[in-house]
XYZ file of C-alpha atoms in Angstrom:
376
model
C 118.424 -187.716 18.216
C 115.461 -189.608 16.758
C 113.205 -188.379 19.554
C 109.711 -189.225 18.280
C 109.717 -192.886 19.437
C 110.863 -191.686 22.857
C 108.077 -189.076 22.975
C 105.555 -191.809 22.161
C 106.937 -193.890 25.030
C 106.595 -190.869 27.326
C 103.012 -190.249 26.220
C 102.117 -193.873 26.980
C 103.646 -193.569 30.450
C 102.121 -190.187 31.308
C 98.707 -190.187 29.630
C 95.816 -192.262 28.384
C 95.564 -192.300 24.556
C 92.132 -190.652 24.818
C 93.630 -187.581 26.503
C 93.332 -184.335 24.571
C 96.989 -183.744 25.461
C 98.204 -186.988 23.855
C 99.133 -185.490 20.486
C 100.651 -182.460 22.214
C 103.063 -184.569 24.260
C 103.932 -186.547 21.127
C 104.806 -183.339 19.269
C 107.171 -181.687 21.794
C 110.854 -182.760 21.944
C 111.412 -182.625 25.709
C 115.156 -183.295 25.416
C 115.619 -179.839 23.856
C 114.691 -178.317 27.235
C 117.029 -180.465 29.348
C 120.378 -180.719 27.516
C 122.129 -180.907 30.916
C 120.693 -182.001 34.238
C 121.558 -182.979 37.792
C 121.389 -186.376 39.477
C 121.462 -186.737 43.245
C 124.143 -188.906 44.851
C 125.776 -189.485 48.253
C 128.271 -186.666 47.646
C 125.793 -184.147 46.249
C 124.386 -183.366 42.806
C 126.374 -184.258 39.702
C 125.681 -182.937 36.223
C 125.221 -184.988 33.051
C 125.695 -183.587 29.558
C 123.035 -185.013 27.260
C 124.672 -184.573 23.850
C 127.685 -186.525 25.144
C 125.502 -189.580 25.778
C 122.321 -189.600 23.692
C 121.049 -192.869 25.147
C 121.173 -191.487 28.690
C 119.788 -188.162 27.468
C 116.764 -189.857 25.910
C 116.204 -191.942 29.054
C 116.283 -188.870 31.305
C 114.187 -186.620 29.062
C 111.493 -189.091 28.054
C 110.792 -190.778 31.366
C 107.816 -189.452 33.303
C 109.792 -187.928 36.144
C 111.133 -184.553 37.195
C 114.532 -183.579 35.819
C 116.459 -181.191 38.083
C 118.174 -178.427 36.103
C 119.316 -176.010 38.834
C 120.725 -176.545 42.329
C 121.088 -173.521 44.588
C 122.221 -170.662 42.319
C 124.003 -172.934 39.799
C 122.232 -174.012 36.614
C 123.245 -177.347 35.088
C 124.267 -175.464 31.936
C 127.121 -173.921 33.922
C 128.117 -176.829 36.164
C 131.385 -178.684 35.726
C 131.150 -182.417 35.058
C 132.480 -184.645 37.815
C 132.282 -181.878 40.405
C 129.388 -182.445 42.857
C 127.216 -179.486 43.848
C 125.563 -179.125 47.251
C 122.203 -177.475 47.840
C 118.482 -177.687 47.173
C 116.941 -177.932 43.693
C 115.771 -174.498 42.542
C 114.492 -175.300 39.047
C 113.512 -178.348 37.032
C 111.552 -179.805 34.178
C 108.530 -181.140 36.068
C 107.309 -184.640 35.305
C 105.051 -184.367 32.236
C 102.063 -186.151 33.775
C 101.898 -183.507 36.513
C 102.293 -180.628 34.037
C 99.362 -182.028 32.057
C 97.346 -182.565 35.250
C 97.739 -178.880 36.173
C 96.755 -177.784 32.665
C 93.763 -180.126 32.695
C 92.558 -178.616 35.967
C 92.638 -175.218 34.236
C 89.932 -176.448 31.818
C 91.481 -174.532 28.966
C 89.896 -174.172 25.537
C 91.365 -173.138 22.209
C 90.204 -169.547 22.939
C 92.035 -169.349 26.294
C 94.733 -166.789 27.037
C 97.011 -168.573 29.514
C 99.665 -167.416 31.968
C 102.138 -170.193 32.795
C 103.870 -169.236 36.065
C 107.395 -170.598 36.634
C 108.858 -171.064 33.166
C 111.641 -173.322 34.455
C 112.985 -175.344 31.556
C 110.230 -174.089 29.244
C 108.604 -177.498 28.747
C 105.221 -176.579 30.250
C 105.100 -173.457 28.080
C 105.943 -175.611 25.062
C 103.020 -177.961 25.715
C 100.640 -175.041 26.235
C 101.882 -173.178 23.153
C 101.638 -176.281 20.987
C 98.071 -176.869 22.127
C 96.738 -173.282 22.173
C 99.048 -171.484 19.779
C 102.012 -169.468 21.004
C 100.166 -166.143 20.703
C 97.826 -167.220 23.523
C 100.557 -168.201 25.990
C 102.594 -166.034 28.343
C 105.180 -167.701 30.558
C 106.865 -166.021 33.525
C 109.833 -166.730 35.800
C 111.775 -164.697 38.352
C 115.118 -165.951 36.993
C 116.436 -164.019 33.943
C 118.712 -166.853 32.832
C 115.809 -169.320 32.849
C 113.588 -167.059 30.764
C 116.391 -166.228 28.311
C 117.321 -169.848 27.704
C 113.725 -171.096 27.656
C 112.812 -168.492 25.037
C 115.712 -169.627 22.834
C 114.867 -173.305 23.216
C 111.190 -172.669 22.526
C 112.114 -170.709 19.397
C 114.373 -173.545 18.235
C 111.298 -175.777 17.875
C 109.210 -173.046 16.250
C 107.345 -171.777 19.337
C 107.435 -168.126 20.380
C 105.141 -167.523 23.338
C 105.591 -164.328 25.318
C 108.380 -164.944 27.867
C 108.599 -162.524 30.799
C 111.069 -162.119 33.662
C 109.070 -161.095 36.729
C 108.189 -162.003 40.310
C 104.957 -164.022 40.348
C 104.009 -162.497 43.701
C 103.913 -158.974 42.257
C 101.956 -157.358 39.406
C 101.446 -159.730 36.483
C 102.128 -158.776 32.839
C 98.560 -158.447 31.557
C 95.216 -160.116 32.139
C 94.360 -163.730 31.424
C 91.585 -166.308 31.197
C 93.678 -168.890 33.020
C 96.599 -168.695 35.438
C 98.422 -171.977 36.076
C 101.351 -172.065 38.476
C 104.081 -174.692 38.202
C 105.538 -173.459 41.496
C 103.903 -173.613 44.935
C 102.653 -170.482 46.684
C 101.935 -169.729 50.354
C 98.595 -168.249 49.266
C 97.004 -166.744 46.155
C 98.481 -163.250 45.579
C 96.055 -160.350 45.123
C 97.844 -159.593 41.848
C 96.557 -162.893 40.442
C 92.966 -161.937 41.232
C 93.465 -158.572 39.516
C 94.968 -160.225 36.435
C 92.254 -162.883 36.160
C 89.511 -161.971 33.726
C 85.807 -162.334 34.663
C 84.987 -166.035 34.725
C 88.686 -166.862 34.693
C 90.267 -169.762 36.550
C 93.478 -170.194 38.516
C 95.349 -173.365 39.442
C 98.211 -173.603 41.920
C 99.659 -175.722 44.689
C 99.993 -174.583 48.307
C 103.527 -174.300 49.667
C 104.672 -177.163 51.859
C 101.724 -179.380 50.952
C 100.543 -181.825 48.315
C 97.419 -179.752 47.639
C 96.190 -178.489 44.261
C 93.959 -175.435 44.608
C 91.570 -174.517 41.784
C 89.335 -171.451 41.897
C 87.121 -169.475 39.519
C 86.873 -165.691 39.713
C 83.751 -164.375 41.415
C 81.842 -161.158 40.730
C 83.251 -159.451 43.833
C 86.807 -159.825 42.526
C 87.669 -162.812 44.675
C 87.510 -166.482 43.680
C 85.885 -169.709 44.814
C 86.803 -173.337 44.228
C 88.188 -176.345 46.023
C 91.186 -178.437 46.932
C 91.343 -181.159 44.305
C 91.636 -184.843 45.157
C 94.817 -185.153 43.070
C 98.169 -184.977 44.846
C 100.939 -182.699 43.619
C 104.053 -181.000 44.933
C 106.199 -178.312 43.320
C 109.208 -176.307 44.363
C 108.361 -173.223 46.415
C 108.358 -169.819 44.777
C 111.519 -167.809 45.367
C 112.492 -164.175 44.918
C 116.280 -164.545 44.662
C 118.933 -166.906 43.322
C 118.375 -169.446 46.094
C 116.065 -170.342 48.956
C 116.771 -169.001 52.451
C 119.190 -171.190 54.448
C 117.700 -174.337 55.947
C 117.551 -174.764 59.716
C 120.904 -176.553 59.833
C 122.082 -174.597 62.853
C 119.026 -175.546 64.895
C 119.374 -179.150 63.765
C 123.022 -179.284 64.834
C 122.189 -177.895 68.277
C 119.291 -180.264 69.031
C 120.237 -183.381 67.086
C 121.169 -185.374 70.211
C 119.831 -183.035 72.903
C 117.477 -183.957 75.700
C 114.323 -181.927 75.379
C 112.650 -180.045 78.193
C 109.646 -182.245 77.430
C 110.292 -186.006 77.168
C 107.477 -188.489 76.668
C 106.576 -191.856 75.181
C 104.135 -192.013 72.290
C 102.214 -195.106 71.143
C 102.576 -193.957 67.517
C 105.674 -195.096 65.593
C 107.912 -192.711 63.672
C 106.771 -192.089 60.102
C 108.370 -190.196 57.250
C 105.969 -187.253 57.206
C 107.105 -186.115 53.757
C 105.894 -189.414 52.296
C 102.543 -189.358 54.131
C 100.904 -186.768 51.879
C 97.665 -186.245 53.766
C 99.407 -185.908 57.141
C 102.148 -183.700 55.640
C 99.621 -181.379 54.013
C 97.510 -181.029 57.167
C 100.578 -180.413 59.334
C 101.984 -177.789 56.938
C 98.697 -175.920 56.912
C 98.481 -176.038 60.712
C 102.124 -175.094 61.382
C 103.708 -173.648 58.210
C 107.478 -173.692 57.939
C 108.335 -177.041 59.561
C 111.419 -178.802 58.210
C 111.736 -182.578 58.483
C 114.839 -184.769 58.789
C 114.763 -188.580 58.781
C 117.320 -191.253 59.674
C 117.001 -195.024 59.266
C 119.273 -197.232 61.360
C 120.851 -200.413 59.995
C 119.012 -202.291 62.745
C 115.598 -201.087 61.559
C 115.279 -198.176 63.989
C 113.869 -194.842 62.813
C 114.557 -191.314 64.029
C 112.733 -188.197 62.873
C 113.443 -184.548 63.603
C 110.985 -181.686 63.208
C 112.352 -178.109 63.169
C 110.583 -174.760 63.069
C 111.961 -171.247 62.441
C 110.640 -170.106 65.841
C 113.100 -172.488 67.553
C 110.640 -175.271 68.263
C 111.926 -178.780 67.656
C 111.137 -182.444 68.232
C 113.159 -185.647 67.990
C 111.274 -188.930 67.862
C 112.930 -192.367 67.950
C 111.366 -195.762 67.383
C 113.699 -198.629 68.236
C 114.011 -201.699 66.014
C 111.065 -204.042 66.463
C 109.161 -201.538 68.591
C 106.011 -199.561 67.872
C 106.161 -196.983 70.677
C 108.315 -193.884 70.304
C 110.472 -191.825 72.645
C 109.920 -188.137 71.961
C 112.070 -185.158 73.011
C 110.665 -181.666 72.405
C 111.821 -178.104 73.016
C 111.095 -174.515 72.100
C 107.845 -172.543 72.349
C 105.646 -175.128 70.584
C 105.218 -178.889 70.785
C 105.634 -179.987 67.164
C 105.238 -183.706 67.808
C 102.092 -182.991 69.807
C 100.539 -181.250 66.793
C 101.605 -184.076 64.495
C 100.188 -186.655 66.897
C 96.810 -184.903 67.007
C 96.652 -185.034 63.211
C 97.635 -188.703 63.105
C 95.036 -189.658 65.728
C 92.419 -187.824 63.704
C 93.437 -189.830 60.647
C 93.156 -193.061 62.683
C 89.455 -192.267 63.135
C 88.685 -191.129 59.604
C 90.059 -189.046 56.750
C 91.585 -185.623 57.207
C 89.582 -182.692 55.819
C 92.241 -181.127 53.570
C 91.477 -182.908 50.304
C 88.110 -181.932 48.875
C 87.895 -178.780 51.018
C 86.035 -175.768 49.657
C 88.166 -172.711 48.905
C 87.006 -169.124 49.315
C 89.380 -166.309 48.294
C 88.412 -162.772 49.275
C 89.313 -159.846 46.980
C 92.008 -159.034 49.563
C 93.591 -162.441 48.927
C 92.599 -163.981 52.275
C 92.095 -167.663 51.519
C 89.887 -169.895 53.654
C 89.523 -173.661 53.421
C 86.441 -175.372 54.847
C 85.126 -178.914 54.987
C 82.505 -180.114 57.400
C 83.151 -178.347 60.682
C 86.818 -177.682 59.870
C 88.041 -174.303 58.689
C 91.484 -172.763 58.213
C 92.648 -169.447 56.813
C 96.008 -169.319 55.045
């Protein structure tokens, strides 16, 4: 494949020409890292083999979007063509503009020793290694197949960063000036603070939110920083081949049930997962909520909220209506919490973006802005 013109097209889509990462994106053949990938369809995820269709391969690899490479425990390299796979994405090549955004927030210099958490396809490690030199980059993933293949594909383009198979939530393989995570975390692990050198900086996203957290190491062994104004979302860190089962059983049992609390709300149903500020605030307030959404042919909207503790809510806005009928059950009132957040947004911005971050040496992470405070 004559990939350079495609890489130039990608750079134009993902970056401004003045970016210090412009030449780096131009110099990395992204298609090498995604020879096979998944596409979502009505019957599940189907795999495409790039070398069999170079035009489609170039389009997928050099567009500024995320390319899914693993669904459940099955990597695209091992999937049969024409045979749909069911499950959640568990690895990908993240859209290049977001990879660069995370690296930019790290404020790296040519003398930086970097840990890239969540190797995935290897593309983020390739960009970092091309920019810093491979001897300054370590990349880590929990999945041995991902690290094995990424190392081989990196070597095929002349890059040999240190590639490690390990759990990012446990002890890290060394100490570093910068730690950048391409996977979301529930909080900053203590092991990251231990591995961060004095004056070092970490960058990650918070699980279940669109929040980028940046923090610089403090003298007491903790870190201090802020929630950036940029939006970002990554897959959640995992420790095994797949994520724990979704709350399908709870959904099946409450999908059409009458709740023990039925009310009418003046707020219409929204797709929470597309309302980033609301989604982030809700996930911080009540971690673990799953969302389901259904759009009727007549313009009606129904949303379900599910929580591992058995709490649930079903909200329905009829076609042409603004008010919503809400059924709720379980120990907590999920829609009530969501409604409080939405009313707060009606009267001004939510405090999540721009919040100050304080991380104690024990890992306890506190967000504050104005009179609002929350500990992860």
